[in-house]
Short mmCIF file of C-alpha atoms in Angstrom, two decimals:
data_model
loop_
_atom_site.label_atom_id
_atom_site.label_comp_id
_atom_site.label_asym_id
_atom_site.label_seq_id
_atom_site.Cartn_x
_atom_site.Cartn_y
_atom_site.Cartn_z
CA UNK A 1 77.08 -129.20 79.76
CA UNK A 2 78.46 -125.35 78.26
CA UNK A 3 75.63 -123.67 76.43
CA UNK A 4 76.63 -122.84 72.65
CA UNK A 5 77.36 -119.23 72.00
CA UNK A 6 78.62 -117.46 68.78
CA UNK A 7 79.98 -114.13 69.27
CA UNK A 8 80.44 -112.40 65.72
CA UNK A 9 82.88 -109.03 65.30
CA UNK A 10 82.97 -107.13 62.27
CA UNK A 11 85.45 -105.18 61.09
CA UNK A 12 85.83 -102.92 57.88
CA UNK A 13 88.14 -105.53 56.01
CA UNK A 14 87.04 -109.23 57.77
CA UNK A 15 84.61 -110.88 60.22
CA UNK A 16 85.52 -113.06 63.36
CA UNK A 17 82.94 -115.57 64.74
CA UNK A 18 84.19 -117.05 67.87
CA UNK A 19 82.29 -119.95 68.94
CA UNK A 20 81.58 -120.96 72.67
CA UNK A 21 80.20 -124.06 74.74
CA UNK A 22 79.47 -127.37 73.36
CA UNK A 23 79.02 -128.16 69.49
CA UNK A 24 76.73 -130.83 69.96
CA UNK A 25 73.18 -132.00 68.20
CA UNK A 26 71.50 -129.38 70.54
CA UNK A 27 73.70 -126.98 68.90
CA UNK A 28 74.19 -127.94 65.47
CA UNK A 29 71.18 -126.20 63.60
CA UNK A 30 72.37 -122.79 65.45
CA UNK A 31 75.79 -123.44 64.56
CA UNK A 32 74.77 -124.04 60.75
CA UNK A 33 72.80 -121.22 61.00
CA UNK A 34 75.57 -118.81 61.93
CA UNK A 35 78.33 -119.91 59.67
CA UNK A 36 76.28 -120.05 56.60
CA UNK A 37 74.15 -116.90 57.35
CA UNK A 38 77.89 -115.46 57.84
CA UNK A 39 79.05 -116.93 54.69
CA UNK A 40 75.93 -115.89 52.64
CA UNK A 41 75.57 -112.11 53.90
CA UNK A 42 78.90 -110.88 53.11
CA UNK A 43 81.95 -111.54 50.88
CA UNK A 44 84.32 -109.90 53.27
CA UNK A 45 86.73 -113.12 54.84
CA UNK A 46 85.59 -114.67 57.98
CA UNK A 47 87.54 -116.46 60.80
CA UNK A 48 86.02 -118.79 62.99
CA UNK A 49 87.62 -119.19 66.30
CA UNK A 50 87.30 -122.32 67.95
CA UNK A 51 89.63 -121.68 71.18
CA UNK A 52 86.09 -121.28 73.16
CA UNK A 53 84.63 -124.96 72.23
CA UNK A 54 84.34 -127.37 75.17
CA UNK A 55 83.13 -130.08 73.52
CA UNK A 56 82.60 -130.83 69.44
CA UNK A 57 80.87 -133.83 68.35
CA UNK A 58 81.11 -135.47 64.95
CA UNK A 59 78.21 -133.72 63.53
CA UNK A 60 79.12 -130.69 64.16
CA UNK A 61 82.39 -131.51 62.62
CA UNK A 62 80.66 -132.44 59.37
CA UNK A 63 78.92 -129.03 59.97
CA UNK A 64 82.12 -126.93 60.07
CA UNK A 65 83.38 -128.81 56.82
CA UNK A 66 80.06 -128.18 55.05
CA UNK A 67 81.12 -124.51 55.95
CA UNK A 68 84.30 -124.74 54.30
CA UNK A 69 82.53 -126.15 51.42
CA UNK A 70 80.09 -123.51 51.08
CA UNK A 71 82.98 -120.73 51.61
CA UNK A 72 84.43 -122.08 48.55
CA UNK A 73 81.27 -121.90 46.47
CA UNK A 74 80.07 -118.27 47.50
CA UNK A 75 83.77 -117.16 47.33
CA UNK A 76 84.44 -116.24 50.42
CA UNK A 77 88.13 -116.79 52.27
CA UNK A 78 87.53 -118.72 55.52
CA UNK A 79 89.98 -119.66 58.10
CA UNK A 80 89.92 -121.34 61.64
CA UNK A 81 91.97 -120.86 64.87
CA UNK A 82 92.02 -123.18 67.45
CA UNK A 83 94.97 -123.91 69.78
CA UNK A 84 92.99 -126.09 71.89
CA UNK A 85 94.96 -129.71 71.71
CA UNK A 86 92.36 -131.77 72.44
CA UNK A 87 89.91 -130.27 69.62
CA UNK A 88 92.92 -130.04 67.13
CA UNK A 89 93.86 -133.99 67.84
CA UNK A 90 90.03 -134.76 66.55
CA UNK A 91 89.98 -132.30 63.32
CA UNK A 92 93.56 -134.23 62.57
CA UNK A 93 92.26 -137.73 63.19
CA UNK A 94 89.55 -136.93 61.09
CA UNK A 95 91.37 -135.64 58.39
CA UNK A 96 89.46 -132.26 58.33
CA UNK A 97 92.63 -130.62 58.69
CA UNK A 98 93.32 -131.27 54.69
CA UNK A 99 89.96 -129.13 54.08
CA UNK A 100 90.38 -126.45 56.74
CA UNK A 101 92.85 -123.70 56.75
CA UNK A 102 93.57 -123.60 61.17
CA UNK A 103 95.86 -121.24 62.66
CA UNK A 104 96.97 -120.94 66.17
CA UNK A 105 95.67 -117.45 66.83
CA UNK A 106 92.60 -115.22 65.75
CA UNK A 107 95.26 -112.56 64.32
CA UNK A 108 97.44 -115.32 62.04
CA UNK A 109 94.21 -116.28 60.93
CA UNK A 110 93.14 -112.93 59.55
CA UNK A 111 96.57 -112.24 58.29
CA UNK A 112 95.78 -115.44 55.94
CA UNK A 113 92.52 -114.50 55.17
CA UNK A 114 93.62 -110.95 54.06
CA UNK A 115 96.38 -111.97 52.10
CA UNK A 116 95.82 -111.74 48.10
#
């Protein structure tokens, strides 16, 4: 079991949150708190990197979707990046990719959220 960790990088025009470890019932409260804090504390665009995620359960998938809805509600541009084929397959199967902007790299996600 890989311990959950979130690393935040603040840039002048955007922020990146890199998630690591297992996203499961034990990490869900911290995940939700981190994402909602980031979405509420600033209107700078936010990119969430999922490339360090070892495991993601359905509860945390719902948390990611709630973050998308919260970003829309507060007017914050939000994008995700992920190259993990197993996780992408889960996101596609749950049709979450219809609601989430997912890019292959952090750089592409940053460019997407910075576009007017």
